[in-house]
Coordinates of C-alpha atoms in Angstrom, one line a residue:
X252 CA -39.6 180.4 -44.8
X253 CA -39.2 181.5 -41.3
X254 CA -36.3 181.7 -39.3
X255 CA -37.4 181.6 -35.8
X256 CA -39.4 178.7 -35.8
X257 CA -38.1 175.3 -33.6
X258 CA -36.7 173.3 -36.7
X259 CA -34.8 176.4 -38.2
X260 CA -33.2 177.1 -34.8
X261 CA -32.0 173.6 -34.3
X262 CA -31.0 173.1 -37.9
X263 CA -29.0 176.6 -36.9
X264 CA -27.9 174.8 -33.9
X265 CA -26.7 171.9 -35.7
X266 CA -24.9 173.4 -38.4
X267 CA -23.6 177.0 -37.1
X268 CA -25.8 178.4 -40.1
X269 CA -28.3 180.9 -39.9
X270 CA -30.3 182.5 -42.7
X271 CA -31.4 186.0 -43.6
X272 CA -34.7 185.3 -45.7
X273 CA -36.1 187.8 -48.8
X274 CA -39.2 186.4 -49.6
X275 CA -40.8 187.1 -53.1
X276 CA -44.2 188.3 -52.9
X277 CA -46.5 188.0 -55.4
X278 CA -47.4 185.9 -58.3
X279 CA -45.1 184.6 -60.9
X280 CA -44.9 187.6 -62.9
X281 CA -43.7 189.3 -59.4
X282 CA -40.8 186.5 -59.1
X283 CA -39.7 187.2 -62.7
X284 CA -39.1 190.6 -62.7
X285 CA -37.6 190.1 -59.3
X286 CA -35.5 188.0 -60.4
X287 CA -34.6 189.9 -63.3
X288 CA -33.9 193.1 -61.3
X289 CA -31.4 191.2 -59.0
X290 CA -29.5 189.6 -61.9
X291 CA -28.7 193.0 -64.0
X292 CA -28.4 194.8 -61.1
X293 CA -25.6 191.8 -59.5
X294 CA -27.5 192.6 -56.5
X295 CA -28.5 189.2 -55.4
X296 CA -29.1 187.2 -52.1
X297 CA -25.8 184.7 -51.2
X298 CA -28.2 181.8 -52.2
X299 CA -31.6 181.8 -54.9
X300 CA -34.1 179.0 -54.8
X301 CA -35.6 179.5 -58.4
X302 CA -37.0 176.6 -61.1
X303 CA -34.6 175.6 -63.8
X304 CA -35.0 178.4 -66.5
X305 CA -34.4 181.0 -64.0
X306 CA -31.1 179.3 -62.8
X307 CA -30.0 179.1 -66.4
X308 CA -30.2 182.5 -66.8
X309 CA -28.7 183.3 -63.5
X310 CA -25.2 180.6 -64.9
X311 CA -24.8 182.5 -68.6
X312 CA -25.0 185.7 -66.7
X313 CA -22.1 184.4 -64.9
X314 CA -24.4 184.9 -61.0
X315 CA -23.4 181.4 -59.9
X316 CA -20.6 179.6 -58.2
X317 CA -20.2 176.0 -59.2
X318 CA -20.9 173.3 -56.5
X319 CA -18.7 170.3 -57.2
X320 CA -15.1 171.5 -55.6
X321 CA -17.2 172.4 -52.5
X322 CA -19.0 169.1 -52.4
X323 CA -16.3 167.1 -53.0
X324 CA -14.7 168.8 -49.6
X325 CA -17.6 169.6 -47.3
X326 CA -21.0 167.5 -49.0
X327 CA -20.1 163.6 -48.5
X328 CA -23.7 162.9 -47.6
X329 CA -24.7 165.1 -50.6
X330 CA -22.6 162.6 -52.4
X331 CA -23.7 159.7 -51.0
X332 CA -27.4 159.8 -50.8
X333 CA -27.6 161.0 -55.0
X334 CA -25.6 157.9 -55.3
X335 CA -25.3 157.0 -58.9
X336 CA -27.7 159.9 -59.9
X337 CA -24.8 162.2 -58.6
X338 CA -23.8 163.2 -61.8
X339 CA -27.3 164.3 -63.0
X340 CA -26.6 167.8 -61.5
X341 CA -23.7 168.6 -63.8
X342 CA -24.5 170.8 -66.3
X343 CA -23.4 170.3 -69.9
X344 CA -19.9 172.0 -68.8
X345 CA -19.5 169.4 -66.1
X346 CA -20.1 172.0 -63.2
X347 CA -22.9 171.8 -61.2
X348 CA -24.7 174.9 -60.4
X349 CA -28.0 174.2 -58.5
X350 CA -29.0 171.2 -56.1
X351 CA -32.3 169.8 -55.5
X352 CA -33.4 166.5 -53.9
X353 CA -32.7 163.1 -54.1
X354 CA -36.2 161.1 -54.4
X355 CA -35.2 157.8 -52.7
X356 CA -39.0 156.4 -52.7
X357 CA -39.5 153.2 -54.0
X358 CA -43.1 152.8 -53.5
X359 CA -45.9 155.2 -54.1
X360 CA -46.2 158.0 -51.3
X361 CA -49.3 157.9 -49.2
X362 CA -50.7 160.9 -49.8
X363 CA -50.6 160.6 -53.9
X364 CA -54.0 159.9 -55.1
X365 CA -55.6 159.7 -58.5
X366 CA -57.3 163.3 -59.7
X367 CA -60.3 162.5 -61.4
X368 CA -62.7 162.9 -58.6
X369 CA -66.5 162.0 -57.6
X370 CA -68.6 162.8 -55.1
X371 CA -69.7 160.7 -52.4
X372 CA -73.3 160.8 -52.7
X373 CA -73.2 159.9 -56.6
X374 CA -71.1 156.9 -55.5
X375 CA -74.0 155.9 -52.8
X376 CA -76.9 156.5 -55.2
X377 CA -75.3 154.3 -58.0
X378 CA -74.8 151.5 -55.2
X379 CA -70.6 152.0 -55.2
X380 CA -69.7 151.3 -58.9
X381 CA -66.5 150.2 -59.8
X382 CA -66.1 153.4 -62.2
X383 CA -62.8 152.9 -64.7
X384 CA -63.7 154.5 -67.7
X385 CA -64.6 158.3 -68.4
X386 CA -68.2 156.7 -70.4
X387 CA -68.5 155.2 -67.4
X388 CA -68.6 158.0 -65.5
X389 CA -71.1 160.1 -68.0
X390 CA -73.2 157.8 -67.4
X391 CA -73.1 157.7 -63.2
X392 CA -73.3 161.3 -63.8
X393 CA -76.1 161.2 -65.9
X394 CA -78.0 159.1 -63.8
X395 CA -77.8 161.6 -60.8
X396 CA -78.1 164.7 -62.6
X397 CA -81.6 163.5 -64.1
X398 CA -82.5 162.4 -60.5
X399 CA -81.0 165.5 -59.1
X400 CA -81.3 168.6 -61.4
X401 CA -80.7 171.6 -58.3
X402 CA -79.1 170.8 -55.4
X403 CA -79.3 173.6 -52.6
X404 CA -81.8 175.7 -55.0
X405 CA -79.3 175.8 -57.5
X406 CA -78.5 173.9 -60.8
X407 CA -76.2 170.9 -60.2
X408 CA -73.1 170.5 -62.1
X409 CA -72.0 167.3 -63.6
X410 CA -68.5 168.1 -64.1
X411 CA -66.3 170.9 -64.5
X412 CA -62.4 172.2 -64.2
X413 CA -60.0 174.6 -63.0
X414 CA -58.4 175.8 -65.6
X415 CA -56.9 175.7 -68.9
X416 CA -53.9 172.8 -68.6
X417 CA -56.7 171.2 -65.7
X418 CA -59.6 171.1 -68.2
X419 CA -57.8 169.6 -71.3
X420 CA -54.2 168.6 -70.8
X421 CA -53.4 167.2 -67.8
X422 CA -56.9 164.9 -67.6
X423 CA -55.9 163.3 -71.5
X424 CA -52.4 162.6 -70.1
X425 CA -54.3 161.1 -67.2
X426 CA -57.2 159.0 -69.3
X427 CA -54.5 157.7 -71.6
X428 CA -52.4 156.3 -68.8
X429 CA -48.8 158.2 -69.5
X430 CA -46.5 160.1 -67.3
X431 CA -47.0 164.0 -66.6
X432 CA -44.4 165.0 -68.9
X433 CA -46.8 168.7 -68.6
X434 CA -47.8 169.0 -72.4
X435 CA -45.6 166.6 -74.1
X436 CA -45.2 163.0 -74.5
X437 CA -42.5 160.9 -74.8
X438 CA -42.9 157.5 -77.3
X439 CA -40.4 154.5 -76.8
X440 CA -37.7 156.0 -78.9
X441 CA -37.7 158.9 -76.9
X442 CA -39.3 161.2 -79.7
X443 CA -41.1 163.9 -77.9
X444 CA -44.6 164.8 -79.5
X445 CA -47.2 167.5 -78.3
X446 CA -49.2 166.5 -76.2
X447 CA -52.2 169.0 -77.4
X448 CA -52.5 167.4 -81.0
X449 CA -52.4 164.1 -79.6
X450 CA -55.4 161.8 -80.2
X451 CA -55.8 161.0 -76.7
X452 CA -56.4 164.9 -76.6
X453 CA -58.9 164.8 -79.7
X454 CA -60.7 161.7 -77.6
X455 CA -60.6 164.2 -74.1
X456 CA -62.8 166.8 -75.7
X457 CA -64.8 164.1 -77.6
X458 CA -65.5 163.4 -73.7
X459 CA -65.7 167.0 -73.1
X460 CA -68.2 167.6 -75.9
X461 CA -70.5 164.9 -75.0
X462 CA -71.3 166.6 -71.7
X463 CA -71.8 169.8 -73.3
X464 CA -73.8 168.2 -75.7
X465 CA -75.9 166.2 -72.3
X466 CA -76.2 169.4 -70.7
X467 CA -74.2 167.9 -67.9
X468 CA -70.9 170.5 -68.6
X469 CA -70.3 173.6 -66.6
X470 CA -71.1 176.9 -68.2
X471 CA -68.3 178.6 -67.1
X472 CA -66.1 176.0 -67.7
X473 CA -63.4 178.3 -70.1
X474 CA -63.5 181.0 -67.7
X475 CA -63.1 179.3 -64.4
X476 CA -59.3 179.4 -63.1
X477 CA -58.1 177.6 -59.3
X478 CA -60.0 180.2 -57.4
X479 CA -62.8 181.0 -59.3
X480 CA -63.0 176.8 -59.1
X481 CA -62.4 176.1 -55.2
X482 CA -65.1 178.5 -54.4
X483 CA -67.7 176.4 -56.5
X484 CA -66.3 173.0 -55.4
X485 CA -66.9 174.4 -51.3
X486 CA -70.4 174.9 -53.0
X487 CA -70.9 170.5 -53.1
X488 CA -72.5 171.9 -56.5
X489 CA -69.9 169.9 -58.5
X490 CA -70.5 166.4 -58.7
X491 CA -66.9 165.3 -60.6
X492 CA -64.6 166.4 -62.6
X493 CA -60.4 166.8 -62.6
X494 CA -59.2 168.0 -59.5
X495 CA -55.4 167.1 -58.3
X496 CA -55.1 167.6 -54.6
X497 CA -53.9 171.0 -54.1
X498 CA -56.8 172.0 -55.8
X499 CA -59.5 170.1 -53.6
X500 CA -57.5 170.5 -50.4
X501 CA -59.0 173.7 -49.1
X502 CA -63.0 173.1 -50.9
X503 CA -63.0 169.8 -48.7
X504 CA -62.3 171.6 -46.1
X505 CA -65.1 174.3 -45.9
X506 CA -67.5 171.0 -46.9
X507 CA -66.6 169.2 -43.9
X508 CA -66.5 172.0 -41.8
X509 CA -70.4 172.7 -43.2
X510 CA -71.2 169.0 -42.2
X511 CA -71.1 167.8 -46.0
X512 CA -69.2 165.4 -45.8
X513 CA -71.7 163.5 -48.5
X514 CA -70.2 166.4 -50.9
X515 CA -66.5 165.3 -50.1
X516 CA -65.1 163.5 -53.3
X517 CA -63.9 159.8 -54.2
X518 CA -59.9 160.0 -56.0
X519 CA -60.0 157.2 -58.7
X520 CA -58.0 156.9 -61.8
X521 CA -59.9 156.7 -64.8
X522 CA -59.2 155.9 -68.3
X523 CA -60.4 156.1 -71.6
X524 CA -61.2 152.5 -72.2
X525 CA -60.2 149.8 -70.2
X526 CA -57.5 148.3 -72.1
X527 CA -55.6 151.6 -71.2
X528 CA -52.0 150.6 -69.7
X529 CA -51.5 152.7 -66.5
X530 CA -48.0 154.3 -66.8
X531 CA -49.1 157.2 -65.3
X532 CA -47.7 156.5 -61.6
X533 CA -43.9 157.8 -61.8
X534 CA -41.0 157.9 -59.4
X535 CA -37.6 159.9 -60.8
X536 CA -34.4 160.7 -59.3
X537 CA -35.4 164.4 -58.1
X538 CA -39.0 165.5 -57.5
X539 CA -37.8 169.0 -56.8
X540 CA -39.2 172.1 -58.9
X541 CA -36.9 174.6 -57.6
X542 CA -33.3 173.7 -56.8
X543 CA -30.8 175.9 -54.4
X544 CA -27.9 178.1 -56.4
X545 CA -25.2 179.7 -54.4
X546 CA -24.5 182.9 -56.2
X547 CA -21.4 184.7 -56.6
X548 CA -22.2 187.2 -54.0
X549 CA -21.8 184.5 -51.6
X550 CA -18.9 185.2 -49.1
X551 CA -18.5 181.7 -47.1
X552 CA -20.3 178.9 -49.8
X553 CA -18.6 176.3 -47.6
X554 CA -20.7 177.1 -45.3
X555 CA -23.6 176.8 -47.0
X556 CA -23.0 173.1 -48.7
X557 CA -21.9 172.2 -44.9
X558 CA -25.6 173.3 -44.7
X559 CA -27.2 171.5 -47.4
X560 CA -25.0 168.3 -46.3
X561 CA -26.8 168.2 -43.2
X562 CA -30.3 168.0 -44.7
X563 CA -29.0 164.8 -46.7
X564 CA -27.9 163.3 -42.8
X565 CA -30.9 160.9 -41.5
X566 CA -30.9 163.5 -39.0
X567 CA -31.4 166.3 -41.3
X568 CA -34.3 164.4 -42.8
X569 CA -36.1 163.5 -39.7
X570 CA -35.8 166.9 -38.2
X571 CA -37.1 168.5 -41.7
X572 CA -40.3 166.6 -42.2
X573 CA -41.2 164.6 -38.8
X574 CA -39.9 167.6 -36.3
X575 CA -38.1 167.5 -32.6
X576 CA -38.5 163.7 -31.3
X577 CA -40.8 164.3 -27.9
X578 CA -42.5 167.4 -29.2
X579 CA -43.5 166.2 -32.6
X580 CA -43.5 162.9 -32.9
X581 CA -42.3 160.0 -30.6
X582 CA -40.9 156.3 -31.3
X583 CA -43.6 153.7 -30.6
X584 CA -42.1 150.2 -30.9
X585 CA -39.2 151.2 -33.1
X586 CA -41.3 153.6 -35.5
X587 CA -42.1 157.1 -35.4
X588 CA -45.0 158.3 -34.9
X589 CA -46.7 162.1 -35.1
X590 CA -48.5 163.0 -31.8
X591 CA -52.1 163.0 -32.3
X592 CA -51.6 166.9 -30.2
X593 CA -49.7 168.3 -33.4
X594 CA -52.2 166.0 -36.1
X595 CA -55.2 167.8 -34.4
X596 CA -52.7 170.9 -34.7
X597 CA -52.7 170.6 -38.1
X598 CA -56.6 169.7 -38.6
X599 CA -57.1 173.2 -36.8
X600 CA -54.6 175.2 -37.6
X601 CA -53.3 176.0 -41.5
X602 CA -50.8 177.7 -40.5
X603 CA -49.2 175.3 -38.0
X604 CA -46.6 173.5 -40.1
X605 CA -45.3 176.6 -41.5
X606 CA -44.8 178.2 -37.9
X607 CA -43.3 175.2 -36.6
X608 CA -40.8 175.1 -39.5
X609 CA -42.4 171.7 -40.7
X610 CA -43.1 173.7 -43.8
X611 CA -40.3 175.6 -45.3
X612 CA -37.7 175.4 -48.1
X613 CA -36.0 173.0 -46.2
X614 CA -38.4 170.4 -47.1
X615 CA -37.5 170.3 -50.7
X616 CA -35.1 168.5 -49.7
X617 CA -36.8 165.6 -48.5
X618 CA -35.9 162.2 -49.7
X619 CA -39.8 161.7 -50.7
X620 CA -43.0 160.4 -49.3
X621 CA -42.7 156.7 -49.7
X622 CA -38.5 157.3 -49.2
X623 CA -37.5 155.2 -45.9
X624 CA -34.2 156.2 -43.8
X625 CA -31.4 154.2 -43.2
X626 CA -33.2 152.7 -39.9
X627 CA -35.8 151.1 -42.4
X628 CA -38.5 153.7 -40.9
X629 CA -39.9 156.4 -43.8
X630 CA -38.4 159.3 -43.9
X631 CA -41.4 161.3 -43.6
X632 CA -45.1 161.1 -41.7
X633 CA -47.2 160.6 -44.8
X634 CA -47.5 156.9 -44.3
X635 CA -50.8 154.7 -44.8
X636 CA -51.1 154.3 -41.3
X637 CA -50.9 158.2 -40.8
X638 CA -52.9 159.3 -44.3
X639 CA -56.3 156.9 -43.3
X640 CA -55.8 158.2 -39.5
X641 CA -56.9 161.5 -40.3
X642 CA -60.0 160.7 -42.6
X643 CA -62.9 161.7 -41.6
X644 CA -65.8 158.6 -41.1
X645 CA -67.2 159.5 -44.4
X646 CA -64.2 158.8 -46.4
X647 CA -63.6 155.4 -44.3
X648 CA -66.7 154.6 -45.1
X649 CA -66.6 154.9 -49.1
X650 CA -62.9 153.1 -49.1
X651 CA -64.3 150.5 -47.3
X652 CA -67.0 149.8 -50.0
X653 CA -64.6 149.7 -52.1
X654 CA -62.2 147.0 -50.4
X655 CA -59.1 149.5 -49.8
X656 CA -57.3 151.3 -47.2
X657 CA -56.6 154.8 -48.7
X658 CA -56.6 156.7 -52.0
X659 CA -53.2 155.9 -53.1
X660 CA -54.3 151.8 -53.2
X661 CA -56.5 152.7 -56.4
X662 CA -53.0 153.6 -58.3
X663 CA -50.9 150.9 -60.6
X664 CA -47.7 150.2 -59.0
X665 CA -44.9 153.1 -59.1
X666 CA -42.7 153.0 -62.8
X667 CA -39.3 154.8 -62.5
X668 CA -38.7 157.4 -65.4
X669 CA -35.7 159.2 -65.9
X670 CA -37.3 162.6 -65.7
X671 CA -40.4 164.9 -66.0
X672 CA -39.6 166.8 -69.7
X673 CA -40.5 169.8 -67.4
X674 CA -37.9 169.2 -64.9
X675 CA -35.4 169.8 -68.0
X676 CA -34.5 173.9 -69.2
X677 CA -36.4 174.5 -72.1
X678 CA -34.9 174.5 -75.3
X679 CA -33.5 178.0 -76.4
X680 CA -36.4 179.8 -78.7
X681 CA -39.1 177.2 -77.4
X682 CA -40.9 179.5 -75.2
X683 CA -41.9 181.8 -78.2
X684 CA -43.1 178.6 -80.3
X685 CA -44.8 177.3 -77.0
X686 CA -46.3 181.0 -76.5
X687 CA -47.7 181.4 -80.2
X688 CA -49.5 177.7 -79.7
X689 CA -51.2 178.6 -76.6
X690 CA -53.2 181.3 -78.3
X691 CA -54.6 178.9 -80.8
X692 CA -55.0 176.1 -78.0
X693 CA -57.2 178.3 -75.6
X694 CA -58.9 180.6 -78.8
X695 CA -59.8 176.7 -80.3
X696 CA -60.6 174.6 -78.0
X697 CA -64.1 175.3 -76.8
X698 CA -65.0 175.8 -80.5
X699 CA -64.1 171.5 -80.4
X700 CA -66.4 171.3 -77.0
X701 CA -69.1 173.6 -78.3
X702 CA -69.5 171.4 -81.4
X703 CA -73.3 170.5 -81.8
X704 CA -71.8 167.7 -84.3
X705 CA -69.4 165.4 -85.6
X706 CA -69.0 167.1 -88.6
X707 CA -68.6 170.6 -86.4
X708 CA -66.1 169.1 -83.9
X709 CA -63.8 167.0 -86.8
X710 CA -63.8 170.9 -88.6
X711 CA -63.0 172.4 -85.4
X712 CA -60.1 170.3 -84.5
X713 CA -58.3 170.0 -87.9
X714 CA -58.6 174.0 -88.2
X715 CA -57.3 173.8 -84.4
X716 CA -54.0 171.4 -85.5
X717 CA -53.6 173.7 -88.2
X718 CA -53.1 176.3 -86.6
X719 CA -50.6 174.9 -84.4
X720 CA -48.4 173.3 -87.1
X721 CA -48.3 176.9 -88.0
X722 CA -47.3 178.0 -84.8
X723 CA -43.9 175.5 -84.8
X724 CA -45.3 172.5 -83.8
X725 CA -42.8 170.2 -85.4
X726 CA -39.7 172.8 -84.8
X727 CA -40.9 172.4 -81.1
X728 CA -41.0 168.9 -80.9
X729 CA -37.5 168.3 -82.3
X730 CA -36.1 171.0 -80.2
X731 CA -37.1 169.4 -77.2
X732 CA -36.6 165.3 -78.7
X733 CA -32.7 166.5 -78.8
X734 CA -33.0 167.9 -75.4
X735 CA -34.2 164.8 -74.0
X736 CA -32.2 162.7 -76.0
X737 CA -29.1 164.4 -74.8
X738 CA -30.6 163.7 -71.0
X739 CA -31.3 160.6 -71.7
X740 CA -27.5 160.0 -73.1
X741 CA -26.4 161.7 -69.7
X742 CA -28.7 160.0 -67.7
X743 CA -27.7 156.5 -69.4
X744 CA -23.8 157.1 -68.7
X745 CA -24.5 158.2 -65.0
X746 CA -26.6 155.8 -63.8
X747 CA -24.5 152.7 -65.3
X748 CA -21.2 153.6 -64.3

């Protein structure tokens, strides 16, 4: 976050604040043992903006001041924006010791789109299919690929991944229609089950296998991380696979730049039959990672709720994510709307939002995509209108084949959850259990992909669940279906009050 930049000077301006930033370079090992160093040493910046585990450790070693008194006197719009999810933030003590946002959409956000991806050109040659299921899919793929064996002098690749929870978790949650609860899920009693023993996992590498098995799977697909992936995906080698957004952001970038736009990729949910009931599409009361923690080196914390309260002011909101009305966006007709100057700003220049203070950790806390303000306009620019502006003819094109407007219309209508099981602090002793089953997951796995058989993949996978109701399996679950429950207990008495 920068200090100097437009928004941070009038948000300085408006509130008598300014900040002295320590940025964290480096990785998340880096942030850890940063962390870490500041906590035993009590040597710590007035304010940390850390995920939940850290902040736990940073309250039971006694670094934090509690929020509420301060709220109470100087955050009435922090107050009245959480609304009936105000009581959320208190921590089992009743003290609240972090804040985050307040996600007030209540439709999905423009820019969310579905992250099993296909390319253009597959789409074209198969005459636009309506594509819902992953066999489906094999078999698009395998039409191409058998049409198409090289592209550019090279071998084309069917499908492929970006790494561990991108190859087999997060694409079963997907195909199976639940909610990103990271490698858990949650049934209707609220028991909490693994999400990597799962049988919608055991059918993902079925789906996995049968590529291998086609020839139609990536070779490298087990040692391929995010970068290793982006720089084959800017290749227009890879012809589908799972890619969220913030993976194919920067690949369809270079493609479009090359004049591939053919290469640029279709966003479609897909399932693994289709009597598959999408629950996948979430909206919860906070959407935030990291929340804000005032520590107890903090010499004036009034000042910084007076801060925070300002960001939850319409004002706040529309200076944090649309920018200075006149330079960033104007009103046309009673809505705003982003200058096409700073959209071609932003086309050119990576870099730009972050400069002009579009792009900082003030923007956590946004009231969401999707969220509108209390003059019925959204609270931020990633509306429909705004999203299919800035696609490129190519991607008009294959939207319009298929009867819709942008990416997000291929999603089932938004369900409100409680939480994301990630969004809760991990149950004391879970990270060892969590550790020990990761081994076995990523030592196993391919062995279940690899299979040349049934018989060799049904082996592979029981020796593979084995091995992680060794590892705690069922400790882990019922640590975290108590956690959860206890939320949802919370969570219950908040919201009905």
């Amino acid at each position: 976050m920068k200090a100097d930049t437009k928004i941070q000077k009038m948000i300085s301006e408006k509130t008598g604040v300014e900040f002295e930033y320590m940025p964290v370079i480096g990785g998340a090992d880096q942030a850890k043992q940063k962390y870490e160093i500041w906590l035993a040493s009590e040597d710590y910046p007035d304010i940390v903006n850390m995920g939940v585990d850290n902040i736990s450790k940073y309250r039971d070693g006694g670094a934090l001041q509690p929020m509420e008194d301060l709220i109470d006197q100087y955050g009435p719009n922090i107050k009245k924006k959480f609304g009936k999810f105000y009581d959320l933030l208190r921590d089992k003590d009743g003290h609240i010791y972090s804040l985050g946002n307040v996600n007030l959409s209540k439709e999905t956000p423009a820019n969310v789109q579905g992250s099993f991806v296909v390319q253009y050109d597959v789409l074209k040659e198969a005459g636009y299919p309506q594509i819902k299921t992953l066999d489906q899919l094999f078999d698009v793929l395998q039409a191409y690929v058998t049409k198409h064996p090289t592209m550019d002098g090279k071998e084309t690749i069917a499908f492929s991944g970006a790494g561990a929870d991108l190859t087999y978790n997060n694409p079963s949650v997907n195909a199976a229609g639940l909610p990103d609860h990271g490698r858990f899920s949650i049934d209707s009693d609220n028991n909490v089950h693994v999400a990597l023993t799962s049988d919608y996992t055991k059918k993902y590498y079925g789906f996995l296998n049968k590529l291998q098995n086609a020839g139609m799977l990536d070779k490298e697909i087990f040692s391929l991380n995010y970068e290793t992936a982006s720089t084959k995906l800017a290749q227009g080698r890879i012809l589908a696979g799972f890619f969220p957004q913030w993976v194919l952001g920067g690949p369809e970038s270079s493609l479009i730049a090359a004049g591939k736009t053919d290469r640029e990729f279709a966003k479609f949910p897909l399932y693994f039959d289709e009597n598959v009931q999408d629950h996948s599409n979430t909206v919860t009361p906070s959407s935030s990672g990291n929340n804000w923690a005032i520590t107890k080196n903090a010499k004036h914390p009034e000042r910084i709720i007076q801060y925070l309260d300002y960001l939850f002011t319409d004002e706040g909101q529309k200076l944090i994510s649309w920018g200075i009305e006149g330079q960033h966006y104007d009103v046309v007709e009673g809505k705003r709307v982003r200058k096409e100057e700073v959209n071609n700003q932003i086309k050119g220049d990576p870099d730009y939002l972050i400069n002009e203070g579009l792009a900082s950790s003030n923007s956590m806390f946004s009231f969401g995509d999707g969220a509108k303000l209390d003059d019925g306009d959204y609270a931020t620019p990633l509306t429909a209108d705004a999203i299919a502006g800035n696609y490129d003819d190519a991607t008009k094109d294959i939207l319009k084949k298929y009867n819709k407007k942008i990416w997000a219309d291929f999603l089932a209508k938004p369900e409100y959850i409680p939480a994301y099981l990630w969004q809760l602090n991990a149950p004391e002793k879970s990270t060892a259990i969590m550790k020990k089953m990761e081994q076995a997951w990523q030592k196993e796995t391919p062995k279940m992909i690899l299979a040349k058989t049934q018989g060799e993949f049904d082996a592979a996978w029981n020796s593979y669940v084995g091995q992680l109701d060794q590892a705690g399996l069922k400790n882990l679950e019922q640590m975290w279906t108590e956690k959860w429950k206890q939320y949802i207990e919370v969570y219950n008495k908040a919201t009905q009050k």
